[in-house]
């Protein structure tokens, strides 16, 4: 399939929907249509030693800038791209908007803001919109998760409703209730559901010491004994269905997966949810329009300055502190960055390139980051001439080798799609996340990373069609075009990814740094930083918490809030069920004695 042909017979003259004509055959031009030309700006100046250079304009960097600007710091944010947002930003198909409509939008992922998030929603409430509302008001609930199967295996939609366990204090009742929930939601065999529920309760009642001392080093796949279970058990509970993208069950730590499971269960039970809100929420417009653009505007109103098109290449360490940084501009020139405090808020793979020999010697934890592993997780959009039939929420394509998850954006975005974006013919953006880039597909027998962009687009379409054939068939005639994440580019040996995703592997906690470093004026703010709320897997929530922790550390090192509005930078603790306090105390005593958890039996 070229970008203007299969899987539907889209005429080649419509290639303008998919990018510049010169790049239509080989791949979309990786340029955002709304990108502004970067303007050279010096670091913000402050007379009292409160200049902060934030390197990276992703969620972590923008959060740190937000908290520090509110407290009177002079902040400049340096970003290699021409727009803010990092992986959270929206993508736009160049030159695809006509008649006053905006260019067709795309998303890197689903942007789920789950009910067990607390740090991120607090930030959203503090970003004002005209009329007195906040960005938080742009969130809309997703009420259904559809488990789509290939023909011959039953599909089943699951309403995201509250779960009311009969008791959290009675372990036997709780195990039975969880097993029933799993049977209803996943259709795995009863004895497998019962075993998984027992393992889940063991995690819920494990003490903190056991979680970090034992479960951190056990793979989730091994903990749930997936090797000896049914195919459906492996798919539904062992990571074959990918809703939380950072968790890869075959390699993820049991502690991290357990945290995610615990947060989900408490949220479904109505415990510890953000303002009692729904389990699953998404923005009612493209992420940049609903959130990131208003956020950048608000930060500018607080005095934050942005220097786009700046790739920071070096940090100069002198006398135990960062004396300056060096950035390369979009034109290739170099630029010196002077500041009192430096916050590195870029992904782990890019941060590692900044750790020269001197920095690694000053703080060995920076060198340890080399052991962190990354994966690919990127999005592709399919632009349809009609709304996707029967798709009403998140769709998890259970049997897809590439672990696809999708959502029909027109169902959750408030503006009429065909009058707002594109050429007037497109009425739907079917947004799909590709989570597995290493398993052969059904069309070419190749993993996604070994395909061309066009082959990947055809493959994903074929896998979705196979899953939706029974209840929500996708007709090739609906397809106007597609757009693969611009971070995915073609090379001589297949595809390359400019935005890899951190994997929380077993034992990776030991490799992750704190927000503070051994260098007195260097701090870290990204989703690889250790976080201590209710979850710590890579997500917008953990990036936000890391930004808060970095800002709080800068504040403490600088000696107080200055002229800001609040003295402390708040981070939110996750919910802990009081019914489990006694069980955890018992497990703590058993841990100290070198004994296994009381439920740790075959």
Coordinates of C-alpha atoms in Angstrom, one line a residue:
X1 CA 0.0 0.0 0.0
X2 CA 1.3 3.4 -0.9
X3 CA 0.1 6.3 1.2
X4 CA -2.4 7.1 -1.5
X5 CA -3.5 3.6 -2.4
X6 CA -4.3 0.4 -0.5
X7 CA -6.0 -0.7 1.6
X8 CA -8.7 1.4 -0.2
X9 CA -8.4 2.7 -3.7
X10 CA -7.7 6.2 -2.6
X11 CA -6.7 8.2 -5.7
X12 CA -3.1 9.4 -5.8
X13 CA -4.3 13.0 -6.3
X14 CA -5.4 12.8 -2.6
X15 CA -1.9 12.3 -1.4
X16 CA -1.9 15.9 -0.2
X17 CA -3.8 14.6 2.7
X18 CA -0.9 12.6 3.7
X19 CA 2.0 15.0 3.3
X20 CA 4.1 16.8 0.7
X21 CA 3.7 15.3 -2.7
X22 CA 7.4 14.7 -3.0
X23 CA 7.4 12.4 0.0
X24 CA 4.1 10.6 -0.7
X25 CA 5.5 7.4 -2.1
X26 CA 8.2 6.8 0.5
X27 CA 6.7 8.3 3.7
X28 CA 5.2 11.4 5.2
X29 CA 7.3 14.4 5.7
X30 CA 8.1 14.5 9.4
X31 CA 7.2 18.1 9.8
X32 CA 4.3 19.5 12.0
X33 CA 2.3 22.0 10.0
X34 CA 1.9 24.4 12.9
X35 CA 5.5 24.5 13.8
X36 CA 6.8 28.0 14.4
X37 CA 10.3 29.0 13.4
X38 CA 12.6 29.1 16.5
X39 CA 13.7 32.5 17.7
X40 CA 17.0 32.9 19.3
X41 CA 16.6 33.9 23.0
X42 CA 19.1 34.2 25.8
X43 CA 18.4 32.5 29.1
X44 CA 16.0 34.4 31.4
X45 CA 17.8 36.8 33.7
X46 CA 17.3 37.2 37.5
X47 CA 19.3 39.3 39.8
X48 CA 19.0 37.0 42.8
X49 CA 20.5 33.7 41.5
X50 CA 17.2 32.2 40.5
X51 CA 17.7 31.6 36.8
X52 CA 16.6 28.0 35.7
X53 CA 17.4 26.3 32.4
X54 CA 14.9 23.5 31.8
X55 CA 16.2 21.2 29.1
X56 CA 13.2 19.5 27.4
X57 CA 9.6 20.7 26.9
X58 CA 7.9 17.4 27.6
X59 CA 5.4 16.9 30.4
X60 CA 8.2 16.7 33.0
X61 CA 10.0 19.8 31.8
X62 CA 6.8 21.9 31.5
X63 CA 5.7 20.8 35.0
X64 CA 9.0 21.9 36.5
X65 CA 8.8 25.2 34.6
X66 CA 5.2 25.7 35.9
X67 CA 6.0 25.1 39.5
X68 CA 9.2 27.2 39.5
X69 CA 7.7 30.1 37.6
X70 CA 4.9 30.2 40.2
X71 CA 7.5 30.6 42.8
X72 CA 9.4 33.5 41.3
X73 CA 12.1 31.8 39.3
X74 CA 13.2 33.1 35.9
X75 CA 12.8 30.0 33.7
X76 CA 13.8 29.3 30.1
X77 CA 12.8 26.0 28.5
X78 CA 15.1 24.7 25.7
X79 CA 13.5 22.2 23.3
X80 CA 14.9 20.5 20.2
X81 CA 11.5 20.5 18.5
X82 CA 9.6 23.6 17.3
X83 CA 6.6 22.8 19.6
X84 CA 6.2 21.8 23.3
X85 CA 4.9 18.5 24.6
X86 CA 7.4 15.8 23.8
X87 CA 5.8 12.5 23.3
X88 CA 2.5 14.0 24.5
X89 CA 2.3 16.5 21.6
X90 CA -0.2 16.1 18.8
X91 CA 1.0 15.6 15.3
X92 CA -0.4 17.3 12.2
X93 CA -0.4 16.2 8.6
X94 CA 1.2 19.0 6.7
X95 CA -1.0 21.0 4.2
X96 CA -4.0 18.8 4.8
X97 CA -6.4 21.5 6.1
X98 CA -8.4 23.4 3.5
X99 CA -11.2 25.9 3.5
X100 CA -10.2 27.4 6.8
X101 CA -10.0 24.0 8.5
X102 CA -7.0 23.0 10.6
X103 CA -4.5 20.3 9.4
X104 CA -5.5 16.7 10.2
X105 CA -4.4 15.8 13.7
X106 CA -2.7 12.7 14.9
X107 CA -1.8 11.4 18.4
X108 CA 1.3 9.6 19.6
X109 CA -0.9 7.5 21.9
X110 CA -4.3 7.5 23.6
X111 CA -3.5 10.1 26.2
X112 CA -5.5 8.3 28.9
X113 CA -5.8 10.3 32.1
X114 CA -6.8 7.6 34.5
X115 CA -8.8 8.1 37.7
X116 CA -5.8 7.0 39.8
X117 CA -3.7 9.9 38.4
X118 CA -3.4 12.7 40.9
X119 CA -0.4 14.9 40.1
X120 CA -1.3 15.4 36.5
X121 CA -5.0 16.3 37.2
X122 CA -3.8 18.9 39.8
X123 CA -1.7 20.6 37.1
X124 CA -4.6 20.5 34.6
X125 CA -6.8 22.3 37.1
X126 CA -4.2 25.1 37.4
X127 CA -4.1 25.9 33.6
X128 CA -6.7 28.5 33.0
X129 CA -8.9 28.7 29.9
X130 CA -11.0 31.7 28.7
X131 CA -14.3 31.9 30.6
X132 CA -13.0 30.9 34.0
X133 CA -12.6 27.2 33.3
X134 CA -9.4 25.1 33.3
X135 CA -7.9 22.5 31.0
X136 CA -9.2 19.9 33.4
X137 CA -12.7 20.7 32.0
X138 CA -11.5 19.4 28.6
X139 CA -11.4 15.8 29.9
X140 CA -14.2 13.5 28.8
X141 CA -14.9 10.0 30.2
X142 CA -14.5 6.9 28.1
X143 CA -17.2 4.4 29.3
X144 CA -16.3 1.3 27.4
X145 CA -13.3 -0.9 26.7
X146 CA -14.0 -3.4 23.8
X147 CA -12.0 -6.6 23.7
X148 CA -12.1 -7.4 20.0
X149 CA -11.2 -10.9 18.8
X150 CA -10.6 -12.5 15.5
X151 CA -13.5 -14.5 14.0
X152 CA -14.3 -17.6 15.9
X153 CA -13.5 -16.0 19.3
X154 CA -16.2 -14.0 20.9
X155 CA -15.8 -10.2 21.2
X156 CA -17.0 -8.6 24.4
X157 CA -17.4 -5.0 25.4
X158 CA -16.7 -4.2 29.1
X159 CA -18.3 -1.1 30.7
X160 CA -15.8 0.7 32.9
X161 CA -18.1 0.7 36.0
X162 CA -17.3 0.7 39.6
X163 CA -16.5 -2.6 41.3
X164 CA -17.9 -3.1 44.7
X165 CA -16.0 -5.9 46.5
X166 CA -17.9 -7.4 49.4
X167 CA -14.9 -7.0 51.7
X168 CA -11.3 -5.9 51.6
X169 CA -10.6 -7.3 55.1
X170 CA -11.5 -10.9 54.4
X171 CA -8.9 -12.4 52.1
X172 CA -11.0 -15.3 51.0
X173 CA -13.9 -13.1 50.0
X174 CA -11.7 -10.7 48.2
X175 CA -10.0 -13.5 46.2
X176 CA -13.4 -14.8 45.2
X177 CA -14.6 -11.4 44.3
X178 CA -11.5 -10.7 42.2
X179 CA -11.8 -14.0 40.5
X180 CA -15.4 -13.3 39.6
X181 CA -14.4 -9.9 38.2
X182 CA -11.7 -11.5 36.1
X183 CA -14.1 -14.2 34.8
X184 CA -16.5 -11.5 33.7
X185 CA -13.9 -9.2 32.2
X186 CA -11.5 -11.7 30.6
X187 CA -13.3 -15.0 30.2
X188 CA -10.3 -17.0 31.4
X189 CA -10.9 -20.4 33.0
X190 CA -12.2 -20.3 36.6
X191 CA -9.2 -21.9 38.2
X192 CA -6.8 -19.6 36.4
X193 CA -8.9 -16.6 37.5
X194 CA -8.8 -17.9 41.1
X195 CA -5.0 -18.4 41.0
X196 CA -4.4 -14.9 39.6
X197 CA -6.8 -13.4 42.2
X198 CA -4.8 -15.1 45.0
X199 CA -1.5 -13.7 43.6
X200 CA -3.1 -10.2 43.4
X201 CA -4.2 -10.3 47.0
X202 CA -0.7 -11.4 47.9
X203 CA 0.7 -8.2 46.3
X204 CA -2.0 -6.1 47.9
X205 CA -1.0 -7.4 51.4
X206 CA 2.8 -7.3 50.8
X207 CA 4.8 -4.9 52.9
X208 CA 6.9 -2.2 51.2
X209 CA 10.1 -4.0 52.1
X210 CA 9.0 -7.1 50.3
X211 CA 7.8 -5.2 47.3
X212 CA 11.2 -3.6 46.8
X213 CA 13.3 -6.4 48.1
X214 CA 11.6 -9.3 46.4
X215 CA 8.9 -8.4 43.9
X216 CA 11.1 -5.8 42.2
X217 CA 13.3 -8.6 40.9
X218 CA 10.6 -11.0 39.8
X219 CA 9.2 -10.7 36.3
X220 CA 5.4 -10.3 36.2
X221 CA 5.2 -13.2 33.7
X222 CA 6.8 -15.5 36.2
X223 CA 4.9 -14.2 39.2
X224 CA 1.5 -15.0 37.6
X225 CA 2.9 -18.4 36.3
X226 CA 1.9 -17.4 32.7
X227 CA 3.9 -20.2 31.1
X228 CA 1.6 -22.9 32.4
X229 CA -1.7 -21.1 31.7
X230 CA -4.1 -20.9 28.8
X231 CA -3.6 -18.6 25.8
X232 CA -6.3 -16.3 27.0
X233 CA -4.7 -16.0 30.4
X234 CA -1.4 -15.1 28.8
X235 CA -3.1 -12.5 26.6
X236 CA -5.4 -10.8 29.1
X237 CA -3.3 -11.0 32.2
X238 CA 0.2 -11.6 30.8
X239 CA 0.5 -8.5 28.7
X240 CA -0.9 -9.6 25.4
X241 CA -3.5 -6.9 25.7
X242 CA -1.7 -3.6 26.0
X243 CA -3.6 -0.6 27.6
X244 CA -0.8 0.6 29.9
X245 CA 2.0 0.9 27.3
X246 CA 5.0 1.0 29.7
X247 CA 4.3 -2.4 31.2
X248 CA 5.6 -5.4 29.2
X249 CA 4.6 -8.5 31.3
X250 CA 7.4 -10.8 30.0
X251 CA 10.1 -8.4 31.3
X252 CA 8.3 -6.0 33.7
X253 CA 8.9 -6.2 37.4
X254 CA 6.1 -7.6 39.6
X255 CA 6.4 -4.6 41.9
X256 CA 5.7 -2.1 39.1
X257 CA 2.9 -4.2 37.6
X258 CA 1.5 -4.8 41.0
X259 CA 1.4 -1.1 41.6
X260 CA -0.6 -0.5 38.4
X261 CA -3.0 -3.4 39.2
X262 CA -3.5 -2.1 42.7
X263 CA -4.2 1.4 41.5
X264 CA -6.7 0.1 38.9
X265 CA -8.5 -2.0 41.4
X266 CA -8.8 0.7 44.0
X267 CA -10.0 3.1 41.3
X268 CA -12.7 0.7 40.1
X269 CA -13.7 0.2 43.7
X270 CA -14.1 4.0 44.1
X271 CA -11.1 4.3 46.5
X272 CA -8.6 7.1 46.0
X273 CA -9.9 8.3 42.6
X274 CA -9.1 11.8 41.5
X275 CA -12.1 13.8 42.8
X276 CA -14.2 10.7 42.5
X277 CA -13.9 10.9 38.7
X278 CA -14.3 8.2 36.1
X279 CA -11.7 5.5 35.6
X280 CA -10.7 6.5 32.0
X281 CA -10.7 10.0 30.6
X282 CA -9.3 11.5 27.4
X283 CA -9.1 15.1 26.1
X284 CA -12.1 16.3 24.0
X285 CA -9.7 17.6 21.3
X286 CA -6.2 16.9 20.0
X287 CA -3.9 17.0 23.0
X288 CA -1.9 20.1 21.8
X289 CA -5.1 22.1 21.3
X290 CA -6.9 21.0 24.5
X291 CA -3.9 21.1 26.8
X292 CA -0.4 21.8 25.6
X293 CA -1.0 25.0 23.7
X294 CA -3.0 26.6 26.6
X295 CA -0.3 25.3 29.0
X296 CA 2.5 27.0 27.1
X297 CA 0.4 30.2 26.9
X298 CA -0.1 30.1 30.7
X299 CA 3.6 29.6 31.3
X300 CA 4.5 32.5 29.1
X301 CA 2.1 34.6 31.2
X302 CA 4.1 33.5 34.3
X303 CA 7.3 34.8 32.6
X304 CA 8.6 31.5 31.2
X305 CA 10.6 31.8 28.0
X306 CA 10.8 29.1 25.3
X307 CA 13.8 28.5 23.1
X308 CA 12.7 26.0 20.5
X309 CA 15.0 24.4 17.9
X310 CA 17.7 24.0 20.6
X311 CA 19.4 20.6 21.1
X312 CA 21.5 20.7 24.2
X313 CA 24.7 18.7 23.5
X314 CA 26.9 19.3 26.5
X315 CA 26.9 20.2 30.2
X316 CA 30.1 21.7 31.5
X317 CA 31.0 20.7 35.1
X318 CA 33.3 23.0 37.1
X319 CA 33.8 23.0 40.8
X320 CA 31.1 20.4 41.4
X321 CA 28.4 22.5 39.6
X322 CA 27.1 22.9 36.1
X323 CA 28.8 26.1 34.9
X324 CA 27.0 26.2 31.5
X325 CA 25.4 24.2 28.8
X326 CA 25.9 24.2 25.1
X327 CA 23.0 23.9 22.6
X328 CA 23.0 23.5 18.8
X329 CA 20.4 25.6 17.1
X330 CA 18.3 24.6 14.1
X331 CA 20.7 26.4 11.8
X332 CA 23.7 24.5 13.1
X333 CA 25.1 27.2 15.2
X334 CA 26.1 26.7 18.9
X335 CA 24.7 28.6 21.8
X336 CA 25.9 28.9 25.4
X337 CA 23.3 28.6 28.1
X338 CA 24.0 30.2 31.4
X339 CA 21.8 29.6 34.4
X340 CA 22.0 29.1 38.2
X341 CA 20.1 25.8 38.1
X342 CA 19.7 23.2 35.4
X343 CA 16.8 20.7 35.1
X344 CA 17.3 17.9 32.5
X345 CA 13.9 16.8 31.4
X346 CA 14.6 14.6 28.4
X347 CA 14.0 10.9 28.0
X348 CA 16.6 8.5 29.5
X349 CA 18.1 7.6 26.1
X350 CA 18.8 11.3 25.4
X351 CA 19.8 12.2 28.9
X352 CA 22.5 9.5 28.8
X353 CA 24.2 11.4 25.9
X354 CA 24.7 14.3 28.1
X355 CA 26.5 12.4 30.8
X356 CA 30.2 12.9 30.0
X357 CA 33.0 11.3 32.0
X358 CA 33.1 14.1 34.6
X359 CA 29.4 13.9 35.3
X360 CA 29.5 10.1 35.5
X361 CA 32.3 10.4 38.0
X362 CA 30.5 13.0 40.0
X363 CA 27.3 10.9 40.2
X364 CA 27.6 7.2 39.4
X365 CA 23.8 7.0 39.3
X366 CA 23.9 8.8 36.0
X367 CA 26.1 6.2 34.6
X368 CA 23.8 3.4 35.9
X369 CA 21.0 4.7 33.5
X370 CA 22.8 3.0 30.7
X371 CA 21.2 -0.2 31.9
X372 CA 17.7 1.0 31.3
X373 CA 15.8 -0.6 28.5
X374 CA 13.6 1.0 25.9
X375 CA 10.9 -0.2 23.5
X376 CA 8.8 1.2 20.7
X377 CA 5.3 2.5 21.2
X378 CA 4.0 4.8 18.5
X379 CA 0.7 5.8 16.9
X380 CA -0.8 5.6 13.4
X381 CA -4.0 7.4 12.4
X382 CA -6.5 6.3 9.8
X383 CA -8.7 9.1 8.4
X384 CA -12.1 7.8 7.4
X385 CA -15.0 9.3 5.4
X386 CA -17.5 8.1 8.0
X387 CA -17.4 7.4 11.7
X388 CA -16.0 4.0 12.5
X389 CA -19.1 1.8 13.0
X390 CA -19.6 0.3 16.4
X391 CA -16.5 1.7 18.0
X392 CA -17.5 3.5 21.2
X393 CA -14.4 3.5 23.4
X394 CA -10.9 2.0 23.6
X395 CA -10.6 -1.1 21.5
X396 CA -8.0 -3.7 22.6
X397 CA -7.3 -6.0 19.6
X398 CA -6.6 -9.0 21.7
X399 CA -5.3 -11.4 19.1
X400 CA -3.3 -8.9 17.0
X401 CA 0.4 -9.8 16.9
X402 CA 1.4 -6.1 17.1
X403 CA -0.8 -5.7 20.3
X404 CA -2.9 -2.9 18.8
X405 CA -5.2 -0.6 20.8
X406 CA -7.4 2.0 19.1
X407 CA -10.0 4.7 19.7
X408 CA -12.3 6.6 17.4
X409 CA -11.4 10.2 18.1
X410 CA -14.6 11.7 16.7
X411 CA -16.6 10.0 19.4
X412 CA -14.7 11.8 22.2
X413 CA -13.8 15.1 20.5
X414 CA -16.3 17.8 21.0
X415 CA -15.8 19.7 17.7
X416 CA -17.4 18.3 14.5
X417 CA -14.5 16.6 12.8
X418 CA -15.3 17.3 9.2
X419 CA -15.9 21.1 9.8
X420 CA -12.8 21.5 12.0
X421 CA -9.9 19.5 10.5
X422 CA -8.9 18.3 7.1
X423 CA -10.5 18.8 3.7
X424 CA -14.2 18.4 4.7
X425 CA -14.4 14.7 3.5
X426 CA -12.7 13.2 6.6
X427 CA -15.2 12.6 9.5
X428 CA -13.1 10.3 11.6
X429 CA -9.6 9.8 13.0
X430 CA -9.1 6.2 14.1
X431 CA -6.1 6.5 16.3
X432 CA -4.1 3.2 16.8
X433 CA -1.2 2.5 19.1
X434 CA 1.3 -0.2 17.9
X435 CA 2.8 -1.7 21.0
X436 CA 4.7 -4.7 19.7
X437 CA 7.3 -4.0 17.0
X438 CA 9.1 -7.3 17.2
X439 CA 6.5 -10.0 16.4
X440 CA 5.8 -10.9 12.7
X441 CA 2.6 -9.6 11.3
X442 CA -0.2 -11.4 9.3
X443 CA 0.5 -9.8 5.8
X444 CA 4.2 -9.8 5.3
X445 CA 5.4 -12.1 8.1
X446 CA 7.7 -9.3 9.3
X447 CA 7.9 -7.4 12.6
X448 CA 6.8 -3.8 12.4
X449 CA 10.4 -2.5 12.7
X450 CA 11.4 -4.4 9.6
X451 CA 8.6 -3.0 7.5
X452 CA 8.4 0.1 5.4
X453 CA 6.1 2.8 6.6
X454 CA 3.6 1.8 3.9
X455 CA 3.8 -1.9 4.8
X456 CA 3.3 -1.0 8.5
X457 CA 0.1 1.0 7.6
X458 CA -1.3 -1.9 5.5
X459 CA -0.4 -4.4 8.2
X460 CA -2.1 -2.5 11.0
X461 CA -5.2 -2.0 8.9
X462 CA -5.4 -5.7 8.1
X463 CA -5.0 -6.6 11.8
X464 CA -7.8 -4.2 12.8
X465 CA -10.1 -5.5 10.0
X466 CA -9.6 -9.0 11.2
X467 CA -10.6 -8.1 14.7
X468 CA -13.6 -5.9 13.9
X469 CA -15.1 -8.1 11.1
X470 CA -17.9 -9.5 13.2
X471 CA -19.4 -6.4 15.0
X472 CA -17.7 -3.3 13.5
X473 CA -16.4 -4.1 10.1
X474 CA -13.9 -1.6 8.5
X475 CA -14.6 -1.1 4.8
X476 CA -11.7 -0.1 2.6
X477 CA -13.9 2.4 0.9
X478 CA -14.0 4.4 4.1
X479 CA -10.3 5.1 4.1
X480 CA -9.2 8.6 3.0
X481 CA -5.6 8.3 4.1
X482 CA -3.3 7.4 7.0
X483 CA -0.5 9.1 9.0
X484 CA 2.2 7.2 10.8
X485 CA 4.0 8.9 13.7
X486 CA 6.7 11.2 12.3
X487 CA 9.2 9.7 14.8
X488 CA 9.1 6.5 12.7
X489 CA 11.5 6.9 9.8
X490 CA 12.9 4.6 7.2
X491 CA 16.5 3.4 7.1
X492 CA 18.5 0.9 5.2
X493 CA 17.7 -1.9 7.6
X494 CA 14.1 -1.1 8.3
X495 CA 12.3 1.5 10.5
X496 CA 13.9 3.7 13.1
X497 CA 12.2 5.3 16.1
X498 CA 13.3 8.8 17.3
X499 CA 11.0 8.5 20.4
X500 CA 11.6 5.2 22.2
X501 CA 9.6 4.4 25.3
X502 CA 11.1 3.5 28.7
X503 CA 10.4 -0.1 29.8
X504 CA 10.1 -0.8 33.5
X505 CA 12.0 -4.1 33.6
X506 CA 12.6 -6.3 36.6
X507 CA 15.3 -4.7 38.7
X508 CA 15.3 -1.4 36.8
X509 CA 14.5 0.5 40.0
X510 CA 18.2 0.2 40.9
X511 CA 19.1 1.9 37.6
X512 CA 16.8 4.9 37.9
X513 CA 18.0 8.2 39.3
X514 CA 16.4 10.5 41.8
X515 CA 15.2 14.0 40.8
X516 CA 18.2 15.3 42.7
X517 CA 21.8 14.4 41.7
X518 CA 25.2 14.6 43.4
X519 CA 25.8 17.8 41.3
X520 CA 24.6 20.7 43.4
X521 CA 22.7 22.5 40.7
X522 CA 21.6 19.6 38.4
X523 CA 18.1 18.0 38.7
X524 CA 16.2 15.5 36.6
X525 CA 12.5 15.6 35.5
X526 CA 11.3 12.9 33.2
X527 CA 9.4 9.6 33.5
X528 CA 12.6 7.6 34.2
X529 CA 13.1 9.4 37.5
X530 CA 12.1 7.6 40.6
X531 CA 8.6 8.5 41.8
X532 CA 6.9 7.6 45.0
X533 CA 3.2 8.1 44.5
X534 CA 0.8 5.4 43.6
X535 CA 2.5 4.3 40.3
X536 CA 6.0 4.5 38.9
X537 CA 5.7 3.2 35.3
X538 CA 6.5 5.6 32.5
X539 CA 3.5 7.8 31.9
X540 CA 2.3 11.4 31.8
X541 CA 1.5 11.1 35.5
X542 CA 5.0 10.0 36.5
X543 CA 6.6 12.6 34.3
X544 CA 4.5 15.2 36.0
X545 CA 5.5 13.9 39.5
X546 CA 9.1 13.9 38.4
X547 CA 8.8 17.5 37.3
X548 CA 7.3 18.4 40.7
X549 CA 10.1 16.7 42.5
X550 CA 12.7 18.4 40.5
X551 CA 11.1 21.8 41.1
X552 CA 10.9 21.1 44.8
X553 CA 14.6 20.2 44.9
X554 CA 15.5 23.4 43.1
X555 CA 13.4 25.4 45.5
X556 CA 15.1 23.8 48.5
X557 CA 18.6 24.3 47.1
X558 CA 17.8 27.9 46.3
X559 CA 16.7 28.6 49.8
X560 CA 13.0 29.1 49.6
X561 CA 10.1 30.2 47.4
X562 CA 11.2 33.8 46.7
X563 CA 8.2 35.8 45.4
X564 CA 6.2 32.8 44.5
X565 CA 2.6 31.9 45.5
X566 CA 3.3 28.8 47.5
X567 CA 6.2 27.6 49.6
X568 CA 6.2 23.9 48.8
X569 CA 5.8 21.8 45.7
X570 CA 3.1 19.3 46.4
X571 CA 3.2 15.6 45.3
X572 CA 0.3 13.3 45.9
X573 CA 0.5 10.0 47.7
X574 CA -1.3 6.9 46.4
X575 CA -4.2 5.4 48.2
X576 CA -3.6 2.6 50.8
X577 CA -6.5 0.6 52.0
X578 CA -6.7 0.6 55.8
X579 CA -8.1 -2.9 55.7
X580 CA -4.7 -4.2 54.6
X581 CA -2.7 -2.5 57.4
X582 CA -2.6 -5.5 59.7
X583 CA -1.8 -7.9 56.9
X584 CA 1.1 -5.7 55.7
X585 CA 2.4 -5.4 59.3
X586 CA 2.4 -9.2 59.6
X587 CA 4.2 -9.5 56.2
X588 CA 6.8 -7.0 57.4
X589 CA 7.5 -9.2 60.4
X590 CA 7.8 -12.3 58.2
X591 CA 10.1 -10.4 55.8
X592 CA 12.4 -9.5 58.7
X593 CA 12.5 -13.1 59.7
X594 CA 13.3 -14.2 56.1
X595 CA 10.0 -15.9 55.6
X596 CA 7.8 -16.0 52.6
X597 CA 4.4 -14.2 52.3
X598 CA 1.7 -16.4 53.9
X599 CA 0.0 -16.7 50.5
X600 CA 3.2 -17.5 48.6
X601 CA 2.3 -21.1 48.0
X602 CA 2.1 -23.3 44.9

